[in-house]
XYZ file of C-alpha atoms in Angstrom:
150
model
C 113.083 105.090 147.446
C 115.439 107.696 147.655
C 117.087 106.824 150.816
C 119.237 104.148 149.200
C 120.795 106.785 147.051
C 120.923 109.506 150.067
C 123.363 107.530 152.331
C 126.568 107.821 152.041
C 128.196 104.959 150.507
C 131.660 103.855 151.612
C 132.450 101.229 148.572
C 135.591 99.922 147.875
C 137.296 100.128 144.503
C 136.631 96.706 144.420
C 133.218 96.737 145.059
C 132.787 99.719 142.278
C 134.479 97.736 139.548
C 132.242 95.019 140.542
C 129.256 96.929 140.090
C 130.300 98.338 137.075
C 131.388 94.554 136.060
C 127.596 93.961 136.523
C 126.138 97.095 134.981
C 127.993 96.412 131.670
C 126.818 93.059 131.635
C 123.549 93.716 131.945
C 123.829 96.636 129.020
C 125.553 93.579 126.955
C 122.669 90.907 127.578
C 119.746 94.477 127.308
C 121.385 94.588 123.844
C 121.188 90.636 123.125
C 117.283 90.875 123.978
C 117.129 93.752 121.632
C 118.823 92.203 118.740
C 116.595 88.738 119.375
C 113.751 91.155 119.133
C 114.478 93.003 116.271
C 115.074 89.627 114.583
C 111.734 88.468 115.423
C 110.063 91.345 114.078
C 112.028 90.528 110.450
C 110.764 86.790 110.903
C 107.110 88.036 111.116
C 107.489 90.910 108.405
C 108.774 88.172 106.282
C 105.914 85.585 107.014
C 103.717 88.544 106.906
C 104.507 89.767 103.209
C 105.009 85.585 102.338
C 101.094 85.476 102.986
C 100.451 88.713 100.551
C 102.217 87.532 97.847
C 100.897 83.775 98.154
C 97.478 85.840 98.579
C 98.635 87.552 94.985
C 100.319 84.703 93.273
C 97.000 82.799 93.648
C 94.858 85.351 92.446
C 96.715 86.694 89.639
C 97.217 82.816 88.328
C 93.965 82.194 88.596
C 92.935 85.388 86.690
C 95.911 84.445 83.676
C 94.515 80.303 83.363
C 91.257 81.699 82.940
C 92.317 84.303 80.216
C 94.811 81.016 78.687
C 91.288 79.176 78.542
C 89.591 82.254 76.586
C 92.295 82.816 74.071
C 94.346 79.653 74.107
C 97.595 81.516 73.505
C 100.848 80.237 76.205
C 101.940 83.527 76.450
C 99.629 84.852 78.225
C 100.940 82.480 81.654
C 104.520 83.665 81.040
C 104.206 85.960 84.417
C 103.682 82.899 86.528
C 107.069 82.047 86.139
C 108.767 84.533 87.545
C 106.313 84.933 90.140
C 106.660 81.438 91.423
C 110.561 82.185 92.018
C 109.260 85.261 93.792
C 106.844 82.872 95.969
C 109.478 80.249 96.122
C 111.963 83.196 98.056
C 109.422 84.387 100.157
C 108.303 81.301 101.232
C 112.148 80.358 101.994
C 112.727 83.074 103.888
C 109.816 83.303 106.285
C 109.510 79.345 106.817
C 112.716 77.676 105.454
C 116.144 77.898 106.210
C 117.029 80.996 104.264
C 117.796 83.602 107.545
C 120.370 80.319 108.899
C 122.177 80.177 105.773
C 122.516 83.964 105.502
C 123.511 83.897 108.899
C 126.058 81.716 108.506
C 127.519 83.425 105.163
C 127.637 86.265 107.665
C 129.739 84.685 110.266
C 132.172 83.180 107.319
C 132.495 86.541 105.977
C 133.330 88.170 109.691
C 135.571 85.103 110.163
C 137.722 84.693 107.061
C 136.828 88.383 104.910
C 137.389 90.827 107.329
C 139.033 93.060 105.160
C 135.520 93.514 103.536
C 134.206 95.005 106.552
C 136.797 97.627 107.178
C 135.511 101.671 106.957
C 137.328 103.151 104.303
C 140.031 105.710 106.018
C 139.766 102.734 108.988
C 138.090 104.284 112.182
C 137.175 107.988 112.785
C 138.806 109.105 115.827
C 138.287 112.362 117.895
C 141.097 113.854 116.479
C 140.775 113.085 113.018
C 136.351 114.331 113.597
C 138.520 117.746 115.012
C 140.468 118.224 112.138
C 138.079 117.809 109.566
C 135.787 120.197 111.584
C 138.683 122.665 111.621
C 139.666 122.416 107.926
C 135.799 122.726 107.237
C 135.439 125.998 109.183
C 138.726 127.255 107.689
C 137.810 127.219 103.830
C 134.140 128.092 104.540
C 135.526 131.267 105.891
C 137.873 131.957 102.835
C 135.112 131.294 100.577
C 133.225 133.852 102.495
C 136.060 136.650 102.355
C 136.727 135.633 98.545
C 132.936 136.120 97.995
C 132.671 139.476 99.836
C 135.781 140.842 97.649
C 134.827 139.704 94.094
């Protein structure tokens, strides 16, 4: 097991950048898996907290048509509305097409709004982390020779 990285290897730059051609890729597709992954696991928590809140809706109708019965006043099944648009979402995000059309809001907005997903003060760079370190350490030690002579 170790002897593969023991002898000497005489590779040519060619043959490194090939390699490295190959590493990367496999990082990239690593990172694919882990993205489809992750984007399972929001599938099932969705379906997962669709079947408490069917589980709920159910329950809590069937507790307000039985108190309608008893006093006979409409108001009392006013929270089934808004719970049915909550079951309603739910339900079209674990089983309908909900996560392809926000997909595909996402990809418009990366395609034609990309000013939307600029960092304010565009990208940090070294130099600009260096400064603000620098500028930081500066006035936190005038504030500490100010404080020591008032």
């Amino acid at each position: 097991m170790g002897l593969a990285r023991s002898q000497p290897t005489d590779n040519t730059p060619e043959q490194q950048l090939e390699m490295q051609n190959h590493q990367l890729e496999r990082q990239i597709y690593k990172g694919y898996l882990m993205h489809q992954r992750l984007f399972a696991l929001k599938i099932a928590h969705a379906r997962e907290l669709f079947f408490w809140i069917a589980a709920f809706y159910v329950s809590s109708s069937a507790a307000l048509l039985a108190g309608y019965r008893k006093t006979k006043r409409p108001l009392i099944l006013a929270p089934i509305l808004p719970m049915t648009f909550i079951l309603a979402y739910q339900g079209d995000l674990a089983y309908g097409s909900k996560l392809v059309r926000i997909k595909g809001e996402a990809e418009n907005i990366m395609s034609f709004e990309k000013e939307l997903l600029e960092l304010p003060h565009n990208v940090p760079t070294v130099g600009g982390i260096d400064e603000a370190r620098e500028k930081a350490k500066d006035e936190g030690s005038f504030n500490r020779a100010h404080d020591i002579f008032l």
